[in-house]
mmCIF file of C-alpha atoms in Angstrom:
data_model
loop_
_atom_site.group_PDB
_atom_site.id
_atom_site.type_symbol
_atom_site.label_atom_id
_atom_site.label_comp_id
_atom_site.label_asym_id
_atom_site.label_seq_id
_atom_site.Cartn_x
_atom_site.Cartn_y
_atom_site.Cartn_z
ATOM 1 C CA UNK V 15 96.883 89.286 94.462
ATOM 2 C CA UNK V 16 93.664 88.605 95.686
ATOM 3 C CA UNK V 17 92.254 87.526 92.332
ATOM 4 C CA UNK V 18 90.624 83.824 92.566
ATOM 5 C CA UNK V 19 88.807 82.919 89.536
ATOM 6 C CA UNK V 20 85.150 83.019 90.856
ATOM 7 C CA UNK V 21 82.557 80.445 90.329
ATOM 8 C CA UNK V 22 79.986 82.650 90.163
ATOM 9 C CA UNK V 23 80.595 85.137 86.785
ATOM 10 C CA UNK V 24 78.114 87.718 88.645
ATOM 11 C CA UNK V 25 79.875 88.011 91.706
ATOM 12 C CA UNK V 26 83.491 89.159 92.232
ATOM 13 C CA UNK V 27 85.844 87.229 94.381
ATOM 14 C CA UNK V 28 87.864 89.725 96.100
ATOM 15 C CA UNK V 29 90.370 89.362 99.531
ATOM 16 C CA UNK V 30 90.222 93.079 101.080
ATOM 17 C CA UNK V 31 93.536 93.912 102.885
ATOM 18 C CA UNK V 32 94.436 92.868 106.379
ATOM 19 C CA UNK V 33 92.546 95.800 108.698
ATOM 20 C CA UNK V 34 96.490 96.800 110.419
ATOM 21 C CA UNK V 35 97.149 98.167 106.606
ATOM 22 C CA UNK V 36 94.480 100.535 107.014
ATOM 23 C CA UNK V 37 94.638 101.232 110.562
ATOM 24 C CA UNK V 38 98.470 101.707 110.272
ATOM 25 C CA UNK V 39 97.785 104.207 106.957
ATOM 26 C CA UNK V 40 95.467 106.454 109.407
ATOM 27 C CA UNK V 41 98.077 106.603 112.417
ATOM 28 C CA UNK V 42 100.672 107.366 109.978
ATOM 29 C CA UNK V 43 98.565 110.165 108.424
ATOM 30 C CA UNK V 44 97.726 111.784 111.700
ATOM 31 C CA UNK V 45 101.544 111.314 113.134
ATOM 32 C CA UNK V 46 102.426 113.616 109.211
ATOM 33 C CA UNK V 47 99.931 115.950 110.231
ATOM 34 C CA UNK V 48 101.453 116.475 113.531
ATOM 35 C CA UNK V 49 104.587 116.508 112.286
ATOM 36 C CA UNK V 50 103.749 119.325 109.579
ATOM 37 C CA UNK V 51 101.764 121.801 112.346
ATOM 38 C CA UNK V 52 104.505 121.476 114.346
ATOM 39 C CA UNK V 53 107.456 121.919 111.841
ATOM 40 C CA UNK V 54 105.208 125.568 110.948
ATOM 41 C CA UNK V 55 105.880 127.043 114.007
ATOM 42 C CA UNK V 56 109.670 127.363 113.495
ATOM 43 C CA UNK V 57 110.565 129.703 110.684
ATOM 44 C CA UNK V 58 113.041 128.246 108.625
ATOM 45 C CA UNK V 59 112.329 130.801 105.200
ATOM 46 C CA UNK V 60 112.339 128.667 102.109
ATOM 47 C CA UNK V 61 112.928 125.307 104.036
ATOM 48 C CA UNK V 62 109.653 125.498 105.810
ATOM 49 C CA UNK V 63 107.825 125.306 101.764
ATOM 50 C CA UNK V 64 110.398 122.527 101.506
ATOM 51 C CA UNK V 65 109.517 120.589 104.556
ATOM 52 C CA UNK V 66 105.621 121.050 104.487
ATOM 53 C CA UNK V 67 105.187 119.903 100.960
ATOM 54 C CA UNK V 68 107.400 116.754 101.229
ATOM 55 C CA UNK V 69 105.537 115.629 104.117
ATOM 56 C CA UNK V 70 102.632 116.593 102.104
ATOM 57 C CA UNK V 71 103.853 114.433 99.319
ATOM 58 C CA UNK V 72 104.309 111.604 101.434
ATOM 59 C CA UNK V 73 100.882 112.281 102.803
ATOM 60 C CA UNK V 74 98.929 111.744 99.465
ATOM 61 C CA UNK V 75 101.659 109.044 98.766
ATOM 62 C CA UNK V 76 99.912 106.628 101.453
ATOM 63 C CA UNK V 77 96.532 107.801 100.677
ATOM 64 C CA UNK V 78 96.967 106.685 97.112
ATOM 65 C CA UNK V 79 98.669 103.805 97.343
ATOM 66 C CA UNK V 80 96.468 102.225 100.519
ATOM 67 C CA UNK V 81 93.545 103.863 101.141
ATOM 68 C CA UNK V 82 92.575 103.938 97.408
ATOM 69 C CA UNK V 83 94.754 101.002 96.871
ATOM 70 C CA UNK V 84 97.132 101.605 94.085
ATOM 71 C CA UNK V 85 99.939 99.146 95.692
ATOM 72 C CA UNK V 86 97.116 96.634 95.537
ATOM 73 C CA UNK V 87 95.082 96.610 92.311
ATOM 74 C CA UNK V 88 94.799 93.780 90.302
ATOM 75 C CA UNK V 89 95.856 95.656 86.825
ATOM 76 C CA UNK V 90 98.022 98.345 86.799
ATOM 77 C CA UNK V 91 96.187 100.046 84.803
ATOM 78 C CA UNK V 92 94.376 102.928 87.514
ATOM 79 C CA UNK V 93 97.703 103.357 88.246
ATOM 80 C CA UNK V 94 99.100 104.241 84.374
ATOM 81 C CA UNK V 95 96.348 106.794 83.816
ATOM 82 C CA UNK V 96 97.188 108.127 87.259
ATOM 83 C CA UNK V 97 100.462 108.607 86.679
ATOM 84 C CA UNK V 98 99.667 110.130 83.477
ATOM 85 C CA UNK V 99 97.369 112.738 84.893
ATOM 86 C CA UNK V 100 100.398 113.476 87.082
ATOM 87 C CA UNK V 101 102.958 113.838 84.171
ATOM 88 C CA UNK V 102 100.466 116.448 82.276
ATOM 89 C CA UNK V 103 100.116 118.323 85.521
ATOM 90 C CA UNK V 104 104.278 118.233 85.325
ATOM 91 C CA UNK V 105 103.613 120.210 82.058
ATOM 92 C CA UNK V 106 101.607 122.543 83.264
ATOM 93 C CA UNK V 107 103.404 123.526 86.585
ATOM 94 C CA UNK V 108 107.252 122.912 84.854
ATOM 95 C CA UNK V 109 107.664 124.798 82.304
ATOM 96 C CA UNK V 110 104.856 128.088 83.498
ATOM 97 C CA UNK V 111 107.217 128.273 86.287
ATOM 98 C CA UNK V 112 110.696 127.765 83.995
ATOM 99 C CA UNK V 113 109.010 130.845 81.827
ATOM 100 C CA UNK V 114 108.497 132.788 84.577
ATOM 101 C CA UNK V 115 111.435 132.190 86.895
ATOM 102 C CA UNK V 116 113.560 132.795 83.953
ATOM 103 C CA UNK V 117 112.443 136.139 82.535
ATOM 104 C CA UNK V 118 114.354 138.521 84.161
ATOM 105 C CA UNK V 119 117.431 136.856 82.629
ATOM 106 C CA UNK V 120 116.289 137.670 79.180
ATOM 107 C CA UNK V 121 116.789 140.567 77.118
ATOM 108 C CA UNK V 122 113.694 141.564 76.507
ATOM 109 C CA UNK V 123 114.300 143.814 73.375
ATOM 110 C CA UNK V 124 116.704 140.944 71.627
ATOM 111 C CA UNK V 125 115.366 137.305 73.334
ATOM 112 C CA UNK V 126 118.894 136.282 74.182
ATOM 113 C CA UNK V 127 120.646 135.641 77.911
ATOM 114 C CA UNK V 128 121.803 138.285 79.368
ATOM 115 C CA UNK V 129 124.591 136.399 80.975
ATOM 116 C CA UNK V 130 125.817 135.178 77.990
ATOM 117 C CA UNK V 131 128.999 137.180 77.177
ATOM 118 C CA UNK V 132 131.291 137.209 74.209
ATOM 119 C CA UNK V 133 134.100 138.718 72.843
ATOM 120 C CA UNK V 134 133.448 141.530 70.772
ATOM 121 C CA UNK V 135 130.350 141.856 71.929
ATOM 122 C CA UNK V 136 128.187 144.035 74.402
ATOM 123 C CA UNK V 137 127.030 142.139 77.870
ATOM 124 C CA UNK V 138 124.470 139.862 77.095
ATOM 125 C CA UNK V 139 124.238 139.756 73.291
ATOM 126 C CA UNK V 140 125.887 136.518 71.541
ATOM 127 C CA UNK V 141 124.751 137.326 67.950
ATOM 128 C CA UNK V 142 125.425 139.411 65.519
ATOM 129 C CA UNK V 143 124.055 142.934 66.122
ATOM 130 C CA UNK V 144 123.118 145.015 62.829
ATOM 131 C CA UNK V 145 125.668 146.928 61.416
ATOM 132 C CA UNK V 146 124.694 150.371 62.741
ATOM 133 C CA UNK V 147 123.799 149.475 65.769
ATOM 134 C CA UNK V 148 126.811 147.831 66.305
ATOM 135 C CA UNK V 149 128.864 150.500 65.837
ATOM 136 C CA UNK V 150 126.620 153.221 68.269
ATOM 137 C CA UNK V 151 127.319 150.634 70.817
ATOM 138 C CA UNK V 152 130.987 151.042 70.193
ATOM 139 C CA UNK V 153 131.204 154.397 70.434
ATOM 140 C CA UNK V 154 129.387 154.511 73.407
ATOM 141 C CA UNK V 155 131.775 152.366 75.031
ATOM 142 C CA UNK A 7 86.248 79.471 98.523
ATOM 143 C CA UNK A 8 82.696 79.512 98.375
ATOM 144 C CA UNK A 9 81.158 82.499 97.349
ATOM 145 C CA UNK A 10 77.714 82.309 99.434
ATOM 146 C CA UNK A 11 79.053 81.522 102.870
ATOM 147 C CA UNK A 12 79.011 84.489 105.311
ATOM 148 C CA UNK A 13 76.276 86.781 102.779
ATOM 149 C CA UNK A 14 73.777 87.297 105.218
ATOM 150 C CA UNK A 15 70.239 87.272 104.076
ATOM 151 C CA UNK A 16 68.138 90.051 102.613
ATOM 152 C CA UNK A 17 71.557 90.657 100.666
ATOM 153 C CA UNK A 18 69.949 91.494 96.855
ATOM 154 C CA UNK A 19 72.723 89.516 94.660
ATOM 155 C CA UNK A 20 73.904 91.288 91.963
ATOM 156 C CA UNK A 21 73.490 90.504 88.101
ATOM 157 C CA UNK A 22 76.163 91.657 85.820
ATOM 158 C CA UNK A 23 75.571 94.386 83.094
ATOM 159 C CA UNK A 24 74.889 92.123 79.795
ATOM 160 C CA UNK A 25 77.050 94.121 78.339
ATOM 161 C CA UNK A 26 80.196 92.743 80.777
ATOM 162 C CA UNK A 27 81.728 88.990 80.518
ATOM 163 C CA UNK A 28 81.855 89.149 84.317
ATOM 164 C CA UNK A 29 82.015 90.821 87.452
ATOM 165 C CA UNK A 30 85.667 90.972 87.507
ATOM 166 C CA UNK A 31 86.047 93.245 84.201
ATOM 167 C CA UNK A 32 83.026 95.138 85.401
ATOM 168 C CA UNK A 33 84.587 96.118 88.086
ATOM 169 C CA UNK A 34 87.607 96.892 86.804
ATOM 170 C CA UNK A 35 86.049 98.940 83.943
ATOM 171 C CA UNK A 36 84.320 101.339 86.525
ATOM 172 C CA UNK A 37 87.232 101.285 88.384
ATOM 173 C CA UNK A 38 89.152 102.240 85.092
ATOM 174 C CA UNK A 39 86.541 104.888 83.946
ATOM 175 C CA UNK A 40 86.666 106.803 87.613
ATOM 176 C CA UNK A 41 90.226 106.795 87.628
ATOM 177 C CA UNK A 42 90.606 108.843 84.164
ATOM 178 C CA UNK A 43 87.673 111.337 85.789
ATOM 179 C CA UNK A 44 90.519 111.723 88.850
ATOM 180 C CA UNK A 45 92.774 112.943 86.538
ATOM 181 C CA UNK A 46 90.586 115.182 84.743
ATOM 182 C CA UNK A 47 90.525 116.509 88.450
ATOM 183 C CA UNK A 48 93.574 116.228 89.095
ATOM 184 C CA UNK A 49 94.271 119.005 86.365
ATOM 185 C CA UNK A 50 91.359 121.396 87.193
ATOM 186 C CA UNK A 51 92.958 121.449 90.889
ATOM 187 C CA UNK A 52 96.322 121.803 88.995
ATOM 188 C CA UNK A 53 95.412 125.303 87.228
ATOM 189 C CA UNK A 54 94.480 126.410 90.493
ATOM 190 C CA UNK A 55 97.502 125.476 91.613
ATOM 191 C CA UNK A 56 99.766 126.511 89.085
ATOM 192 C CA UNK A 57 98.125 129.850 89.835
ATOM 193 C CA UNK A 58 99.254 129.508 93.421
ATOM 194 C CA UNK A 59 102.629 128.778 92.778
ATOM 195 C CA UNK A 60 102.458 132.097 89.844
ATOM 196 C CA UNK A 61 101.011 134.670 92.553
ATOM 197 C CA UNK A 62 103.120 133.206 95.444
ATOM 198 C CA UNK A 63 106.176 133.524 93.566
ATOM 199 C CA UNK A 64 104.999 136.945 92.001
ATOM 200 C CA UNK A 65 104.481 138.900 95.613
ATOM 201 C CA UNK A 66 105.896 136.041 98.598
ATOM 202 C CA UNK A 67 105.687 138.511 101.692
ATOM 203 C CA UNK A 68 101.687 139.352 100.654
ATOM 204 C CA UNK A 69 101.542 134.981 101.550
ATOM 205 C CA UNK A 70 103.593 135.154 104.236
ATOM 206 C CA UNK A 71 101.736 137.950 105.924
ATOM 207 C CA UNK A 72 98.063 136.999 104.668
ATOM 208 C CA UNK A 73 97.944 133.081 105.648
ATOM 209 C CA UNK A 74 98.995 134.636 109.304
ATOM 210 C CA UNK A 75 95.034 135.256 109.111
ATOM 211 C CA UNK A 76 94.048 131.843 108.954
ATOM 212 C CA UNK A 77 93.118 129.572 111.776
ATOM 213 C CA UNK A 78 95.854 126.676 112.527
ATOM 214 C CA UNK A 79 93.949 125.031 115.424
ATOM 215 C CA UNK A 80 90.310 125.048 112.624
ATOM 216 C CA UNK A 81 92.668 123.843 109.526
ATOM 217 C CA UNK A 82 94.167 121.337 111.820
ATOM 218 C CA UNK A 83 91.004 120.006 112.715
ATOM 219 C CA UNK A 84 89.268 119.904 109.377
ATOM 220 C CA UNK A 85 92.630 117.937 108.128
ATOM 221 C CA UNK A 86 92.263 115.528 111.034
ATOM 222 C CA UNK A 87 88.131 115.362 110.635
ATOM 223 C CA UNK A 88 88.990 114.529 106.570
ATOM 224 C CA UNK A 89 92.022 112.318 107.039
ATOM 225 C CA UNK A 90 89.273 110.249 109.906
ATOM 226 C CA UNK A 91 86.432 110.124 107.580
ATOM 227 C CA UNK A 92 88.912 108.338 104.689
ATOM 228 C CA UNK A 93 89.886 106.115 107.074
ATOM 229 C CA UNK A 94 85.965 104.821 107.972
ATOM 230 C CA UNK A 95 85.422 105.041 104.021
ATOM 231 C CA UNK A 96 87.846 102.563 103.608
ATOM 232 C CA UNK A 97 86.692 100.568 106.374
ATOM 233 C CA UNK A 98 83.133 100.974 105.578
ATOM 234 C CA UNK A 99 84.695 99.124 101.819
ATOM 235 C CA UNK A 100 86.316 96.964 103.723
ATOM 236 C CA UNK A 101 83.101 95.731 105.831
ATOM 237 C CA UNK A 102 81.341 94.898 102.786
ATOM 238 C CA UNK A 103 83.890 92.727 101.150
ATOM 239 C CA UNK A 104 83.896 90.917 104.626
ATOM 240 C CA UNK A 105 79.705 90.809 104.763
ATOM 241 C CA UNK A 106 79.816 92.787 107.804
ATOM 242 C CA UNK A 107 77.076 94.725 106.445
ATOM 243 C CA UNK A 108 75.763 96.523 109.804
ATOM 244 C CA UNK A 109 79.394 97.602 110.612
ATOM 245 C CA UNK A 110 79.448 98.918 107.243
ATOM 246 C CA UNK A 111 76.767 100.969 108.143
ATOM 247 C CA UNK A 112 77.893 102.473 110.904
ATOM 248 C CA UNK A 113 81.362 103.681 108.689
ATOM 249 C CA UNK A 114 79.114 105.102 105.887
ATOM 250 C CA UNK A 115 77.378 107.179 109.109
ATOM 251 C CA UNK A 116 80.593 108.104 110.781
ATOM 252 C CA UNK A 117 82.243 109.602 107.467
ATOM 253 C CA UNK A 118 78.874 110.986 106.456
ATOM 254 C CA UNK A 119 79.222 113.080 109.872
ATOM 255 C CA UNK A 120 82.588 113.849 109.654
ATOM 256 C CA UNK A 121 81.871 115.047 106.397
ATOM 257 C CA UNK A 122 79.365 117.434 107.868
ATOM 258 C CA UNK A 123 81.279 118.659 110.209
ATOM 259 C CA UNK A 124 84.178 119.257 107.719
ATOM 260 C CA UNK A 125 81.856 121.722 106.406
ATOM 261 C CA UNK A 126 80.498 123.169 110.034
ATOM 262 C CA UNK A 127 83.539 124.173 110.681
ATOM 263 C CA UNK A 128 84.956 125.583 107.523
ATOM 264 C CA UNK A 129 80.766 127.738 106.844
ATOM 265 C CA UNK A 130 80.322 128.071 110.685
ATOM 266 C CA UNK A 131 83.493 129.104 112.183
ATOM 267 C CA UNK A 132 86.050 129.787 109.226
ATOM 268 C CA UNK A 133 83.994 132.032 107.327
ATOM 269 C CA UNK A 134 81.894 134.144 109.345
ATOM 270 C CA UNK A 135 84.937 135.381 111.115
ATOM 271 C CA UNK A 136 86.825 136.363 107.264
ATOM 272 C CA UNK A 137 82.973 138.080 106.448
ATOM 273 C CA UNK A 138 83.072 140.015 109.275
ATOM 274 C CA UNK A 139 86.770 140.863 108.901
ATOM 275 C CA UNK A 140 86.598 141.432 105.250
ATOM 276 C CA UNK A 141 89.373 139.165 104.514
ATOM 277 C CA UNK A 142 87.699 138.284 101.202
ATOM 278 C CA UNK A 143 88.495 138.427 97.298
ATOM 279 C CA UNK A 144 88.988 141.455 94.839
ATOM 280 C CA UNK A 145 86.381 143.588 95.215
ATOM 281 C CA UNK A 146 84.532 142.519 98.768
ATOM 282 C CA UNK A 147 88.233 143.350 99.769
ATOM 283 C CA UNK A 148 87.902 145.984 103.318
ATOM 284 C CA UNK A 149 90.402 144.370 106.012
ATOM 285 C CA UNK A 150 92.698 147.074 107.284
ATOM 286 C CA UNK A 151 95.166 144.858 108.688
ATOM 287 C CA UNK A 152 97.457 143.988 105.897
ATOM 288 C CA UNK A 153 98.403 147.231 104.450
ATOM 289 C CA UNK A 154 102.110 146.865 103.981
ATOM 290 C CA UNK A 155 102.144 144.454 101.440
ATOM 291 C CA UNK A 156 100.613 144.291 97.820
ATOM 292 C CA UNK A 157 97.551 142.870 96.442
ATOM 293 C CA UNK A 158 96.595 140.728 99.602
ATOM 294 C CA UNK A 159 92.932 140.556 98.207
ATOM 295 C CA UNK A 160 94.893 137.876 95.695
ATOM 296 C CA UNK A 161 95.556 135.679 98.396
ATOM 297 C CA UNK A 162 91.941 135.685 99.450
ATOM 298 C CA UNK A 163 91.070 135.160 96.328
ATOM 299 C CA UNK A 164 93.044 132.165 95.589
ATOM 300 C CA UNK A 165 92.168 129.986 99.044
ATOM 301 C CA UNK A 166 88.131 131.098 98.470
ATOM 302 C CA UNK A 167 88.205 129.729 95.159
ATOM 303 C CA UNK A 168 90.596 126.767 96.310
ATOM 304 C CA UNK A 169 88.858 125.802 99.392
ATOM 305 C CA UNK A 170 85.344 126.462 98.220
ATOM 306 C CA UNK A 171 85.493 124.278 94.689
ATOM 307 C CA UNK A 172 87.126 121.374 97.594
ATOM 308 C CA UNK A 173 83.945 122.770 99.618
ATOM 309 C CA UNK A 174 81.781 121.979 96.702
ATOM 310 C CA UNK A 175 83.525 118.305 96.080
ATOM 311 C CA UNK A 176 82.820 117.849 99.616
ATOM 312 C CA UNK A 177 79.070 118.046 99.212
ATOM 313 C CA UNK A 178 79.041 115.713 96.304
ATOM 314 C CA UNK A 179 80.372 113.455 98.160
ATOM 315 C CA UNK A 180 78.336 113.260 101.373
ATOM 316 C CA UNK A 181 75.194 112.939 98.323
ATOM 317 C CA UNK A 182 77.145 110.463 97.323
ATOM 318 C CA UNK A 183 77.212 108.628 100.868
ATOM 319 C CA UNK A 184 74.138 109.443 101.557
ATOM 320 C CA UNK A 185 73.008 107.539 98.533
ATOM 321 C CA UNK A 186 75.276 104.590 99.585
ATOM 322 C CA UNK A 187 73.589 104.547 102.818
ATOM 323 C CA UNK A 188 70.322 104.220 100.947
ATOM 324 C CA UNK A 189 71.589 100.931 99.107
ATOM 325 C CA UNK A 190 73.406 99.743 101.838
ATOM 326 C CA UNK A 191 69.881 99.851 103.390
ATOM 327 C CA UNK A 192 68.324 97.985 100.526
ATOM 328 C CA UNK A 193 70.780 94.912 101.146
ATOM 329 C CA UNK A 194 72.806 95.642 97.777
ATOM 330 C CA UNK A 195 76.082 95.629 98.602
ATOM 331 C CA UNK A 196 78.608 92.555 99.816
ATOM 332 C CA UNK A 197 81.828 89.929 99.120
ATOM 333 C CA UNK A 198 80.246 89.468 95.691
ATOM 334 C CA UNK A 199 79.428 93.442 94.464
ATOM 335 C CA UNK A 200 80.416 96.577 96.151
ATOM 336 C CA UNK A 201 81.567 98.504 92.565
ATOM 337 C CA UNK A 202 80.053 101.766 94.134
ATOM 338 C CA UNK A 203 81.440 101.772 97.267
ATOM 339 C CA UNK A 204 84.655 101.279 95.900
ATOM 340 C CA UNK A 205 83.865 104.203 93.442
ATOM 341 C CA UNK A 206 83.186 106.685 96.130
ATOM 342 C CA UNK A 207 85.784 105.625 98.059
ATOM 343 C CA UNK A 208 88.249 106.929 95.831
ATOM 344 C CA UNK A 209 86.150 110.052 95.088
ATOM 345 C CA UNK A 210 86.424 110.417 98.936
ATOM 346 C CA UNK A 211 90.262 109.593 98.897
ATOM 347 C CA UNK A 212 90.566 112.219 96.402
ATOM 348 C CA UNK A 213 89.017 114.587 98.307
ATOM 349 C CA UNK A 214 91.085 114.595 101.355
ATOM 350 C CA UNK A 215 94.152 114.244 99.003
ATOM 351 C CA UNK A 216 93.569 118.197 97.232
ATOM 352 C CA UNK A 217 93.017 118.915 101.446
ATOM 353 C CA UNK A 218 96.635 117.848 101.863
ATOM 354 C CA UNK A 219 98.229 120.303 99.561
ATOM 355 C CA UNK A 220 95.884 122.814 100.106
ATOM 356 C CA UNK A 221 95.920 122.587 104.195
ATOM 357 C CA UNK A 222 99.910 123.339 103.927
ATOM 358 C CA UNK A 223 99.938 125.079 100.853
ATOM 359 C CA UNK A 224 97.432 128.112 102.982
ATOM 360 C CA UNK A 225 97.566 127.474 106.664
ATOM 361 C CA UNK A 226 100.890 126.471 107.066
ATOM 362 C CA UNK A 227 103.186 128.260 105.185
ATOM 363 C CA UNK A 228 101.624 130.782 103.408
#
């Protein structure tokens, strides 16, 4: 890394990266946003979401990791409290969408699966019902 | 390696906070400090985009019918006009830590344009063309276009308040060039101390990185 002890305390010493890393990082940017505007035009349904936000992904990917050098810094720290920020956002996208993508399989007057089945029991209900209940739920069967 | 060959003269050497042992952890403690204010941004985005993902989910043909309304060719443009002016940030770093100070220059200038025109386009042509078609959010809601599908005025909502906080990020950071073309003028930055260029630069980065998702995320695919 480019991280010479300096002679001068007031100054820092730094090597900047060889200019093909950054002109290579733009022509690769602009080649992904070709590729992206012209993947849109063909309708693919859910693919298409796929497609456009891996390319995204990989997108951001060189932008972090070149043009606000990531891959280069001396301490990895800027890139632990990245990745951090990253994993909290996980959080906050994971499980909003596992709550909400999940509850029309719940029934909503007992909290349990509705797939889950067991003997004995009516669809969707694994524990114990109250007595009385139970039994109109019998009968109506 | 000697430190003064190659500074050109007129170059104001800098002095390192008496509170720092050295210019190295200096730097790296500003560097440090921005990088924990990205992430703070990083999750302000993130509820906006968590949002996305909740409405999108909630009501997908509304998104696939609205973001039909949206210019390609303009959002294409801005993306390449965003992705260009990261590049000349990073070169204009790059310059300094090489003491090509008037080259430097001339990157601060270029991104400071294409930062301006970023925003011509998006104020000049984007938006006068949803005003007058009343594409807009909630209640400023009158386009007649999309009445087959429910709560459309959502998806306006969600890529005016998406696009314009970016829009507002934007302008902070041509200030923030602006002012780096003032120092640059006074001779302050080269090899030895370029902590706010570097600093911008990855406020600028940042900026075109929430343009990544968000040029996809509304032109694209709806």
């Amino acid at each position: 890394m480019a991280h010479e002890s300096s002679s001068n305390p007031n100054e820092v010493n730094h090597q900047p990266l060889p200019l093909k890393v950054y002109i290579g990082t733009f022509l690769a940017l602009l080649f992904l946003t070709f590729v992206t505007v012209f993947i849109a035009q063909f309708h693919f349904g859910e693919w298409n979401l796929l497609v456009a936000m891996m390319v995204a992904i990989a997108k951001a990917s060189l932008v972090v990791l070149y043009f606000m050098g990531l891959k280069h810094d001396h301490d990895r720290f800027p890139a632990v409290v990245f990745l951090t920020g990253l994993f909290f956002l996980g959080i906050f996208m994971g499980p909003t969408m596992y709550d909400y993508f999940t509850r029309d399989s719940v029934d909503a007057t007992r909290g349990t699966y509705v797939e889950v089945t067991r003997d004995g029991y009516p669809p969707g209900v694994s524990v114990p019902l109250p007595k009385g209940e139970n039994a109109a739920t019998q009968k109506a069967d | 390696m000697s430190q003064s060959a190659g500074i050109p003269a007129g170059i104001k050497r800098h002095t390192v906070g008496h509170h720092f042992d050295n210019a190295e952890t200096e730097f790296s403690a500003a560097k440090l400090g921005f990088w924990i204010f990205l992430c703070t941004e990083v999750l302000m985005f993130g509820g906006l985009f968590v949002a996305y993902t909740y409405f999108r989910t909630l009501m997908p043909e509304t998104f696939e019918e609205a973001h039909k309304t949206l210019s390609i060719p303009f959002g294409t443009l801005n993306t390449v006009v965003l992705i260009g002016s990261s590049f000349t940030m990073a070169m204009a770093i790059r310059s300094a830590m090489v003491n090509k100070q008037k080259q430097m220059m001339v990157f601060l200038t270029i991104t400071l344009v294409a930062a301006a025109a970023f925003m011509v386009i998006k104020l000049g042509f984007e938006w006068p063309h949803k005003f007058h078609d009343g594409t807009l959010p909630a209640y400023w809601y009158t386009y007649e276009g999309l009445r087959d599908v429910t709560a459309p005025h959502l998806f306006y909502g969600l890529y005016f308040v998406m696009t314009g906080l970016h829009g507002v990020h934007v302008l902070i950071g041509m200030g923030l060039i602006t002012w780096l073309i003032v120092l640059g003028k006074k001779g302050r930055f080269y090899s030895g101390y370029y902590t706010p260029l570097e600093i911008t630069g990855l406020y600028w980065h940042f900026v075109d990185l929430v343009w990544i998702f968000l040029f996809p995320l509304f032109y694209l695919v709806g």
